[in-house]
Amino acid sequence: MSQTFSAHSRNVSLVVAASMFMQILDGVIIVTALPVMAKDFGVATLDMSIGITAYMLMAAVVIPSASWLSDRFGARRVFLSAMLVFTISSLACGMATDLTQFVAARIVQGAGGALMFPIGRVIVLRSVQKSEIVQAIGLTVWPALFAPVVGPAIGGYLTTYASWHWNFWINVPLGIAGLLLVLRIIPKDTEFKSHPFDFAGFVLTAISLAALLYGFDSLAQGTLPLPLAAGLAALGLAFGVAAVLWLRRTSHPLLDLNTLRIPTFAASEALAGAVLRLTINATPFLLPLMFQVGFGLDPLAAGGLVLVYFLGNLLMKSVTTPILRRFGFRNVLTINGTLAGLSIVVCGLLGADTAYPVTFAILFFAGLTRSMQFTALATLAFADIDGDKRGSASTLSSMFQQISMVFGVALAAAILNVSQVVRGAPALELTDFRVAFLVVGALCVAASLQLLMLPRNAGSEVSGHRRTQAA
């Protein structure tokens, strides 16, 4: 099997990765600008959070339609349209003069951003050979690892030395460049499917996702009263059950749930993989809080330590492919996942008096294992997905990732609150963070060990790791 990565496949993957970077960067840098924006709009800083919520809810509503839109109109056309919408709405965000205008622009921006990730991944999967999937997915994963590192710094610089408007206007030249690259590099659409739009399935899944995400986000952030937030989460679960029942019985479902019958996809997205992503997303939330609340560091010093963590994420990218080829998905996900879980537990044992070289080494190692686990999961998910299921698989994957991102933060916040209540303390202390890291790390280890149930040669056609033994 060829181990090469063709120039065309690499270029397509890089174009899609760049668009994802623009989208993720936008979500990261906006946080630094909210206080200044609130002052300009004449509202409280807390009121500005509606701009983040509006984007998240619109994205949740639109994501379920990604597969149908891709099939009906072509992945390249939809991707171009989504990027154009995102770019124009970014311009509108920067031109907003009050909160109402800003929220309206963020809603439109959320619609464009929601489609870029799942559709972009479909384009990548259609453009590469199976032997190139590891490298291709690896390239499209790096924005999620890199944007959180540079985002706060870019946002702070633009807000301080230019104006908050440029946190959004920076997307305009990036978007125009992206559009030109898509037109030049990504092949025209040749695959189309004409089937009815499942409106009932769309409504059920959209309501389920929006209610789940907003409910659990509110539980984590405390932006809604507890009964209301819990009620929204319960409503989301109820509509989720209804959506599954409907999608299984209708003749033209919005999403093909048969994709979940594929063992590698189910394991990496819906079962153990969902728990692993939850822990992956909980850790970056806990670390800066622990450094500030538990260690008493200022935001700049805390950010410097988090940078070490993400540096480990970035440097692992260069060795992920050869490691997967040498040891295979099952071994890597199980052993590396166990190490990732243990490193999370060890992060909770750090203290303000821990020597900096020791702290750096632990954070760096935790970042290395996180990156490997994230990339391996993302790649294995599509190892056995045939061409006709790629749209639904990519959409389902995006839905699971959106949920795990919010659930990870919600779980971490819940553990901190429960620990504080059990101790009867008036405020969070380092002990509460140690409990949270212990629980999150244990979940990571347990989910990683569950992946031992995968066949020894799972995803071998993609990784290049050949095994003849049965599981």
Tab-separated table of C-alpha atoms in Angstrom, residues 18-431:
chain	number	residue	atom	x	y	z
A	18	ALA	CA	-7.439	26.934	6.811
A	19	SER	CA	-11.181	27.548	6.654
A	20	MET	CA	-11.683	25.624	9.883
A	21	PHE	CA	-8.912	27.651	11.498
A	22	MET	CA	-10.721	30.859	10.556
A	23	GLN	CA	-13.951	29.576	12.077
A	24	ILE	CA	-12.404	28.306	15.331
A	25	LEU	CA	-10.223	31.409	15.695
A	26	ASP	CA	-13.341	33.574	15.476
A	27	GLY	CA	-14.916	31.719	18.372
A	28	VAL	CA	-11.790	32.091	20.520
A	29	ILE	CA	-10.831	35.725	19.968
A	30	ILE	CA	-14.332	37.140	20.499
A	31	VAL	CA	-14.138	36.467	24.245
A	32	THR	CA	-11.285	38.941	24.710
A	33	ALA	CA	-13.282	41.703	23.021
A	34	LEU	CA	-16.572	41.358	24.928
A	35	PRO	CA	-15.875	43.932	27.707
A	36	VAL	CA	-14.859	46.629	25.207
A	37	MET	CA	-17.807	45.803	22.943
A	38	ALA	CA	-20.190	46.024	25.888
A	39	LYS	CA	-18.903	49.511	26.661
A	40	ASP	CA	-19.410	50.635	23.058
A	41	PHE	CA	-22.905	49.150	22.908
A	42	GLY	CA	-23.861	50.587	26.299
A	43	VAL	CA	-24.723	47.220	27.870
A	44	ALA	CA	-23.363	45.045	30.660
A	45	THR	CA	-20.492	42.705	29.790
A	46	LEU	CA	-22.601	39.713	30.802
A	47	ASP	CA	-25.244	40.745	28.260
A	48	MET	CA	-22.687	40.259	25.490
A	49	SER	CA	-22.702	36.508	26.103
A	50	ILE	CA	-25.871	36.364	24.005
A	51	GLY	CA	-23.632	36.823	20.968
A	52	ILE	CA	-21.848	33.562	21.785
A	53	THR	CA	-25.103	31.796	22.643
A	54	ALA	CA	-26.813	32.932	19.428
A	55	TYR	CA	-23.936	31.570	17.336
A	56	MET	CA	-23.941	28.240	19.180
A	57	LEU	CA	-27.709	27.758	18.889
A	58	MET	CA	-27.805	28.651	15.200
A	59	ALA	CA	-24.966	26.247	14.532
A	60	ALA	CA	-26.871	23.516	16.381
A	61	VAL	CA	-29.957	24.153	14.250
A	62	VAL	CA	-28.098	24.118	10.924
A	63	ILE	CA	-25.631	21.237	11.416
A	64	PRO	CA	-28.191	18.393	10.929
A	65	SER	CA	-28.946	19.626	7.399
A	66	ALA	CA	-25.287	19.485	6.271
A	67	SER	CA	-25.474	15.981	4.810
A	68	TRP	CA	-28.632	16.634	2.781
A	69	LEU	CA	-27.322	19.959	1.469
A	70	SER	CA	-24.054	18.323	0.443
A	71	ASP	CA	-25.865	15.519	-1.385
A	72	ARG	CA	-28.390	17.794	-3.062
A	73	PHE	CA	-26.246	20.740	-4.155
A	74	GLY	CA	-22.697	19.372	-4.006
A	75	ALA	CA	-20.121	19.661	-1.244
A	76	ARG	CA	-17.986	22.272	-3.020
A	77	ARG	CA	-20.934	24.576	-3.728
A	78	VAL	CA	-22.235	24.367	-0.164
A	79	PHE	CA	-18.745	24.875	1.239
A	80	LEU	CA	-18.241	27.973	-0.916
A	81	SER	CA	-21.652	29.317	0.085
A	82	ALA	CA	-20.988	28.685	3.783
A	83	MET	CA	-17.603	30.421	3.586
A	84	LEU	CA	-19.145	33.394	1.751
A	85	VAL	CA	-21.920	33.692	4.359
A	86	PHE	CA	-19.369	33.464	7.173
A	87	THR	CA	-17.156	36.130	5.597
A	88	ILE	CA	-19.968	38.620	4.889
A	89	SER	CA	-21.517	38.140	8.325
A	90	SER	CA	-18.087	38.686	9.914
A	91	LEU	CA	-17.992	42.049	8.172
A	92	ALA	CA	-21.471	42.768	9.529
A	93	CYS	CA	-20.401	41.781	13.066
A	94	GLY	CA	-17.625	44.356	12.966
A	95	MET	CA	-19.980	47.030	11.601
A	96	ALA	CA	-22.631	46.491	14.293
A	97	THR	CA	-23.450	49.592	16.334
A	98	ASP	CA	-25.673	47.970	18.954
A	99	LEU	CA	-26.308	44.595	20.544
A	100	THR	CA	-29.326	43.790	18.363
A	101	GLN	CA	-27.369	44.243	15.136
A	102	PHE	CA	-24.480	42.223	16.540
A	103	VAL	CA	-26.682	39.297	17.570
A	104	ALA	CA	-28.392	39.267	14.162
A	105	ALA	CA	-25.007	39.132	12.433
A	106	ARG	CA	-23.799	36.370	14.781
A	107	ILE	CA	-26.872	34.275	13.972
A	108	VAL	CA	-26.074	34.431	10.254
A	109	GLN	CA	-22.405	33.775	11.000
A	110	GLY	CA	-23.385	30.686	12.990
A	111	ALA	CA	-25.274	29.314	10.003
A	112	GLY	CA	-22.223	29.645	7.772
A	113	GLY	CA	-19.776	28.354	10.344
A	114	ALA	CA	-21.923	25.333	11.173
A	115	LEU	CA	-21.650	23.982	7.630
A	116	MET	CA	-17.957	24.620	7.055
A	117	PHE	CA	-16.697	21.865	9.350
A	118	PRO	CA	-18.818	18.839	8.282
A	119	ILE	CA	-18.878	19.796	4.602
A	120	GLY	CA	-15.157	20.518	4.584
A	121	ARG	CA	-14.444	17.085	5.979
A	122	VAL	CA	-16.632	15.477	3.290
A	123	ILE	CA	-14.574	17.290	0.658
A	124	VAL	CA	-11.355	15.994	2.193
A	125	LEU	CA	-12.612	12.400	2.403
A	126	ARG	CA	-13.746	12.479	-1.216
A	127	SER	CA	-10.401	13.847	-2.379
A	128	VAL	CA	-8.018	11.374	-0.725
A	129	GLN	CA	-7.178	7.696	-0.982
A	130	LYS	CA	-7.742	5.503	2.073
A	131	SER	CA	-4.002	5.330	2.629
A	132	GLU	CA	-3.949	9.153	2.900
A	133	ILE	CA	-6.745	9.562	5.450
A	134	VAL	CA	-4.411	9.663	8.472
A	135	GLN	CA	-2.389	12.544	7.016
A	136	ALA	CA	-5.473	14.341	5.689
A	137	ILE	CA	-7.448	14.161	8.930
A	138	GLY	CA	-4.311	15.122	10.824
A	139	LEU	CA	-4.095	18.346	8.820
A	140	THR	CA	-7.765	19.187	9.402
A	141	VAL	CA	-7.431	18.564	13.138
A	142	TRP	CA	-4.590	21.040	13.734
A	143	PRO	CA	-6.833	24.161	13.718
A	144	ALA	CA	-8.655	22.860	16.794
A	145	LEU	CA	-5.278	22.501	18.521
A	146	PHE	CA	-3.582	25.651	17.250
A	147	ALA	CA	-6.374	28.272	17.248
A	148	PRO	CA	-6.909	28.150	21.037
A	149	VAL	CA	-3.185	28.884	21.489
A	150	VAL	CA	-2.929	31.969	19.292
A	151	GLY	CA	-6.549	33.138	19.546
A	152	PRO	CA	-6.442	34.941	22.892
A	153	ALA	CA	-3.156	36.646	21.996
A	154	ILE	CA	-4.479	37.799	18.602
A	155	GLY	CA	-7.752	38.954	20.127
A	156	GLY	CA	-6.021	40.855	22.894
A	157	TYR	CA	-3.623	42.531	20.482
A	158	LEU	CA	-6.348	43.583	18.024
A	159	THR	CA	-8.641	44.849	20.769
A	160	THR	CA	-5.845	46.812	22.460
A	161	TYR	CA	-3.920	48.226	19.514
A	162	ALA	CA	-6.535	48.395	16.738
A	163	SER	CA	-10.187	48.007	17.788
A	164	TRP	CA	-12.603	45.219	18.672
A	165	HIS	CA	-14.038	45.452	15.152
A	166	TRP	CA	-10.897	43.820	13.741
A	167	ASN	CA	-11.593	40.661	15.698
A	168	PHE	CA	-14.270	40.095	13.064
A	169	TRP	CA	-12.878	42.005	10.109
A	170	ILE	CA	-9.782	39.807	10.170
A	171	ASN	CA	-12.045	37.105	8.717
A	172	VAL	CA	-12.719	39.166	5.593
A	173	PRO	CA	-9.263	38.892	3.947
A	174	LEU	CA	-8.950	35.339	5.251
A	175	GLY	CA	-12.356	34.468	3.823
A	176	ILE	CA	-11.629	36.030	0.421
A	177	ALA	CA	-8.323	34.169	0.209
A	178	GLY	CA	-10.110	30.961	1.215
A	179	LEU	CA	-12.790	31.404	-1.431
A	180	LEU	CA	-10.173	31.900	-4.145
A	181	LEU	CA	-8.244	28.829	-2.991
A	182	VAL	CA	-11.398	26.690	-2.948
A	183	LEU	CA	-12.241	27.772	-6.493
A	184	ARG	CA	-8.708	27.011	-7.651
A	185	ILE	CA	-7.878	23.793	-5.792
A	186	ILE	CA	-11.016	21.877	-4.835
A	187	PRO	CA	-12.510	19.928	-7.769
A	188	LYS	CA	-16.000	20.752	-9.001
A	189	ASP	CA	-18.868	18.658	-7.705
A	190	THR	CA	-19.630	15.448	-9.544
A	191	GLU	CA	-21.675	13.618	-6.900
A	192	PHE	CA	-25.300	14.612	-6.410
A	193	LYS	CA	-28.309	12.914	-4.859
A	194	SER	CA	-31.903	14.024	-5.194
A	195	HIS	CA	-34.130	12.887	-2.354
A	196	PRO	CA	-36.825	14.620	-0.298
A	197	PHE	CA	-35.824	16.838	2.587
A	198	ASP	CA	-36.764	15.240	5.906
A	199	PHE	CA	-38.383	18.280	7.517
A	200	ALA	CA	-39.653	16.388	10.558
A	201	GLY	CA	-36.225	14.886	11.186
A	202	PHE	CA	-34.643	18.306	10.786
A	203	VAL	CA	-36.967	19.920	13.333
A	204	LEU	CA	-36.536	17.107	15.869
A	205	THR	CA	-32.734	16.990	15.641
A	206	ALA	CA	-32.377	20.777	15.582
A	207	ILE	CA	-34.513	21.238	18.695
A	208	SER	CA	-32.722	18.380	20.432
A	209	LEU	CA	-29.252	19.775	19.728
A	210	ALA	CA	-30.171	23.375	20.555
A	211	ALA	CA	-31.877	22.453	23.838
A	212	LEU	CA	-29.117	20.047	24.889
A	213	LEU	CA	-26.290	22.450	24.135
A	214	TYR	CA	-27.933	25.507	25.645
A	215	GLY	CA	-29.182	23.562	28.662
A	216	PHE	CA	-25.830	22.015	29.529
A	217	ASP	CA	-23.929	25.201	28.701
A	218	SER	CA	-26.214	27.082	31.089
A	219	LEU	CA	-25.651	24.453	33.768
A	220	ALA	CA	-21.906	24.897	33.384
A	221	GLN	CA	-21.847	28.693	33.137
A	222	GLY	CA	-24.758	29.450	35.480
A	223	THR	CA	-26.382	31.777	32.931
A	224	LEU	CA	-29.891	30.400	33.586
A	225	PRO	CA	-31.661	29.343	36.783
A	226	LEU	CA	-30.876	25.717	37.594
A	227	PRO	CA	-34.445	24.384	37.065
A	228	LEU	CA	-34.708	26.074	33.668
A	229	ALA	CA	-31.278	24.851	32.508
A	230	ALA	CA	-32.028	21.297	33.668
A	231	GLY	CA	-35.431	21.457	31.992
A	232	LEU	CA	-33.852	22.481	28.690
A	233	ALA	CA	-31.368	19.604	28.893
A	234	ALA	CA	-34.214	17.167	29.625
A	235	LEU	CA	-36.213	18.592	26.729
A	236	GLY	CA	-33.218	18.083	24.461
A	237	LEU	CA	-32.906	14.446	25.536
A	238	ALA	CA	-36.624	13.856	24.925
A	239	PHE	CA	-36.470	15.347	21.444
A	240	GLY	CA	-33.293	13.366	20.807
A	241	VAL	CA	-35.116	10.108	21.521
A	242	ALA	CA	-37.968	11.223	19.270
A	243	ALA	CA	-35.493	12.129	16.528
A	244	VAL	CA	-33.838	8.693	16.683
A	245	LEU	CA	-37.201	6.927	16.492
A	246	TRP	CA	-38.237	9.047	13.523
A	247	LEU	CA	-34.959	8.702	11.635
A	248	ARG	CA	-35.102	4.923	11.987
A	249	ARG	CA	-38.605	4.600	10.535
A	250	THR	CA	-38.808	7.214	7.775
A	251	SER	CA	-37.934	6.238	4.195
A	252	HIS	CA	-35.668	9.247	3.515
A	253	PRO	CA	-34.050	10.168	6.847
A	254	LEU	CA	-32.136	13.407	7.234
A	255	LEU	CA	-29.304	11.368	8.784
A	256	ASP	CA	-28.435	7.752	8.071
A	257	LEU	CA	-28.183	6.213	11.529
A	258	ASN	CA	-27.021	2.937	9.991
A	259	THR	CA	-23.603	4.587	10.044
A	260	LEU	CA	-23.603	3.899	13.776
A	261	ARG	CA	-23.658	0.170	13.009
A	262	ILE	CA	-20.101	0.454	11.690
A	263	PRO	CA	-17.966	-0.628	14.691
A	264	THR	CA	-15.052	1.761	14.141
A	265	PHE	CA	-17.335	4.777	13.690
A	266	ALA	CA	-19.527	3.883	16.661
A	267	ALA	CA	-16.521	3.279	18.919
A	268	SER	CA	-14.747	6.515	18.010
A	269	GLU	CA	-17.768	8.812	17.926
A	270	ALA	CA	-20.718	7.503	19.947
A	271	LEU	CA	-19.363	5.089	22.566
A	272	ALA	CA	-15.889	5.198	24.123
A	273	GLY	CA	-14.882	7.981	21.755
A	274	ALA	CA	-17.648	10.247	23.056
A	275	VAL	CA	-16.364	9.838	26.621
A	276	LEU	CA	-12.776	10.422	25.503
A	277	ARG	CA	-13.730	13.639	23.701
A	278	LEU	CA	-15.602	14.743	26.798
A	279	THR	CA	-12.431	14.393	28.867
A	280	ILE	CA	-10.344	16.022	26.132
A	281	ASN	CA	-12.627	19.069	26.225
A	282	ALA	CA	-12.869	19.218	30.025
A	283	THR	CA	-9.121	19.518	30.607
A	284	PRO	CA	-8.471	22.877	28.831
A	285	PHE	CA	-11.385	24.292	30.833
A	286	LEU	CA	-10.015	23.087	34.171
A	287	LEU	CA	-6.345	24.016	33.723
A	288	PRO	CA	-6.533	27.838	33.492
A	289	LEU	CA	-9.118	27.929	36.284
A	290	MET	CA	-6.923	25.836	38.542
A	291	PHE	CA	-3.895	28.002	37.830
A	292	GLN	CA	-5.795	31.166	38.749
A	293	VAL	CA	-8.162	29.992	41.501
A	294	GLY	CA	-6.075	27.175	42.969
A	295	PHE	CA	-2.562	28.542	42.466
A	296	GLY	CA	-3.372	32.245	42.712
A	297	LEU	CA	-1.660	33.108	39.425
A	298	ASP	CA	-2.667	36.085	37.306
A	299	PRO	CA	-4.266	35.480	33.877
A	300	LEU	CA	-0.986	36.104	32.019
A	301	ALA	CA	0.966	33.543	34.062
A	302	ALA	CA	-1.898	31.052	33.819
A	303	GLY	CA	-1.994	31.548	30.057
A	304	GLY	CA	1.718	30.847	29.840
A	305	LEU	CA	1.283	27.475	31.540
A	306	VAL	CA	-1.644	26.575	29.278
A	307	LEU	CA	0.568	27.441	26.309
A	308	VAL	CA	2.957	24.661	27.388
A	309	TYR	CA	0.011	22.240	27.344
A	310	PHE	CA	-1.006	23.230	23.832
A	311	LEU	CA	2.607	23.177	22.643
A	312	GLY	CA	2.573	19.455	23.385
A	313	ASN	CA	-0.567	19.205	21.249
A	314	LEU	CA	1.154	20.808	18.294
A	315	LEU	CA	4.458	18.950	18.399
A	316	MET	CA	2.797	15.521	18.450
A	317	LYS	CA	1.335	16.083	14.975
A	318	SER	CA	4.582	15.247	13.187
A	319	VAL	CA	4.853	11.743	14.672
A	320	THR	CA	1.187	10.691	14.794
A	321	THR	CA	1.159	9.017	11.373
A	322	PRO	CA	4.275	6.827	11.824
A	323	ILE	CA	3.132	5.793	15.321
A	324	LEU	CA	-0.263	4.689	13.997
A	325	ARG	CA	1.409	2.771	11.186
A	326	ARG	CA	3.747	1.033	13.599
A	327	PHE	CA	1.297	0.105	16.358
A	328	GLY	CA	-2.219	0.376	14.879
A	329	PHE	CA	-5.323	2.161	16.098
A	330	ARG	CA	-6.341	-0.218	18.867
A	331	ASN	CA	-2.956	-0.239	20.574
A	332	VAL	CA	-2.458	3.500	20.227
A	333	LEU	CA	-5.945	4.449	21.424
A	334	THR	CA	-5.767	2.071	24.376
A	335	ILE	CA	-2.207	2.713	25.570
A	336	ASN	CA	-2.019	6.396	24.676
A	337	GLY	CA	-5.527	6.962	26.067
A	338	THR	CA	-4.533	5.363	29.367
A	339	LEU	CA	-1.437	7.563	29.507
A	340	ALA	CA	-3.606	10.585	28.671
A	341	GLY	CA	-5.962	9.749	31.533
A	342	LEU	CA	-3.108	9.259	33.976
A	343	SER	CA	-1.514	12.534	32.891
A	344	ILE	CA	-4.835	14.301	33.569
A	345	VAL	CA	-4.848	12.845	37.089
A	346	VAL	CA	-1.249	13.986	37.602
A	347	CYS	CA	-2.196	17.511	36.456
A	348	GLY	CA	-4.528	17.582	39.435
A	349	LEU	CA	-1.612	16.795	41.764
A	350	LEU	CA	0.282	19.913	40.728
A	351	GLY	CA	0.522	22.742	43.201
A	352	ALA	CA	1.688	26.338	43.359
A	353	ASP	CA	4.923	25.133	44.947
A	354	THR	CA	5.648	22.495	42.270
A	355	ALA	CA	8.925	23.229	40.473
A	356	TYR	CA	8.276	24.833	37.106
A	357	PRO	CA	10.333	22.264	35.132
A	358	VAL	CA	8.162	19.505	36.618
A	359	THR	CA	4.959	21.417	35.848
A	360	PHE	CA	6.136	22.096	32.293
A	361	ALA	CA	7.017	18.436	31.715
A	362	ILE	CA	3.660	17.165	32.980
A	363	LEU	CA	1.654	19.699	30.975
A	364	PHE	CA	3.711	19.037	27.855
A	365	PHE	CA	3.224	15.265	28.153
A	366	ALA	CA	-0.505	15.722	28.765
A	367	GLY	CA	-0.674	17.807	25.590
A	368	LEU	CA	1.205	15.170	23.591
A	369	THR	CA	-1.173	12.386	24.600
A	370	ARG	CA	-4.235	14.581	24.064
A	371	SER	CA	-3.190	15.375	20.510
A	372	MET	CA	-2.491	11.745	19.648
A	373	GLN	CA	-5.827	10.582	21.040
A	374	PHE	CA	-7.781	13.323	19.285
A	375	THR	CA	-6.210	12.656	15.885
A	376	ALA	CA	-6.466	8.874	16.166
A	377	LEU	CA	-10.149	9.059	17.079
A	378	ALA	CA	-10.918	11.478	14.246
A	379	THR	CA	-9.148	9.244	11.734
A	380	LEU	CA	-10.516	5.887	12.888
A	381	ALA	CA	-14.059	7.259	12.705
A	382	PHE	CA	-13.855	7.385	8.900
A	383	ALA	CA	-11.681	4.340	8.290
A	384	ASP	CA	-14.590	2.133	7.199
A	385	ILE	CA	-17.021	4.747	5.887
A	386	ASP	CA	-18.023	4.159	2.273
A	387	GLY	CA	-18.560	7.043	-0.117
A	388	ASP	CA	-22.354	7.097	0.124
A	389	LYS	CA	-22.250	7.412	3.915
A	390	ARG	CA	-19.609	10.103	4.233
A	391	GLY	CA	-22.081	12.979	4.379
A	392	SER	CA	-24.142	11.501	7.196
A	393	ALA	CA	-21.022	10.304	9.009
A	394	SER	CA	-19.428	13.744	8.899
A	395	THR	CA	-22.643	15.417	10.064
A	396	LEU	CA	-23.124	12.931	12.915
A	397	SER	CA	-19.481	13.383	13.898
A	398	SER	CA	-19.915	17.161	14.037
A	399	MET	CA	-23.031	16.762	16.173
A	400	PHE	CA	-21.260	14.434	18.609
A	401	GLN	CA	-18.289	16.786	18.831
A	402	GLN	CA	-20.491	19.813	19.519
A	403	ILE	CA	-22.230	17.914	22.306
A	404	SER	CA	-19.009	16.543	23.824
A	405	MET	CA	-17.453	20.012	23.835
A	406	VAL	CA	-20.306	21.455	25.907
A	407	PHE	CA	-20.730	18.301	28.020
A	408	GLY	CA	-17.023	18.296	28.882
A	409	VAL	CA	-17.181	21.807	30.311
A	410	ALA	CA	-20.526	21.087	32.012
A	411	LEU	CA	-19.183	17.922	33.649
A	412	ALA	CA	-16.043	19.664	34.881
A	413	ALA	CA	-18.068	22.554	36.299
A	414	ALA	CA	-20.507	20.149	37.947
A	415	ILE	CA	-17.716	18.170	39.649
A	416	LEU	CA	-16.166	21.384	40.961
A	417	ASN	CA	-19.496	22.557	42.349
A	418	VAL	CA	-20.343	19.203	43.949
A	419	SER	CA	-16.909	18.975	45.557
A	420	GLN	CA	-17.273	22.476	46.959
A	421	VAL	CA	-20.748	21.710	48.322
A	422	VAL	CA	-19.614	18.438	49.910
A	423	ARG	CA	-16.756	20.243	51.646
A	424	GLY	CA	-19.125	22.996	52.745
A	425	ALA	CA	-16.645	25.599	51.538
A	426	PRO	CA	-17.690	29.134	50.500
A	427	ALA	CA	-15.452	29.110	47.406
A	428	LEU	CA	-13.508	26.788	45.128
A	429	GLU	CA	-10.123	25.620	46.341
A	430	LEU	CA	-7.299	23.500	44.952
A	431	THR	CA	-8.865	20.373	46.491
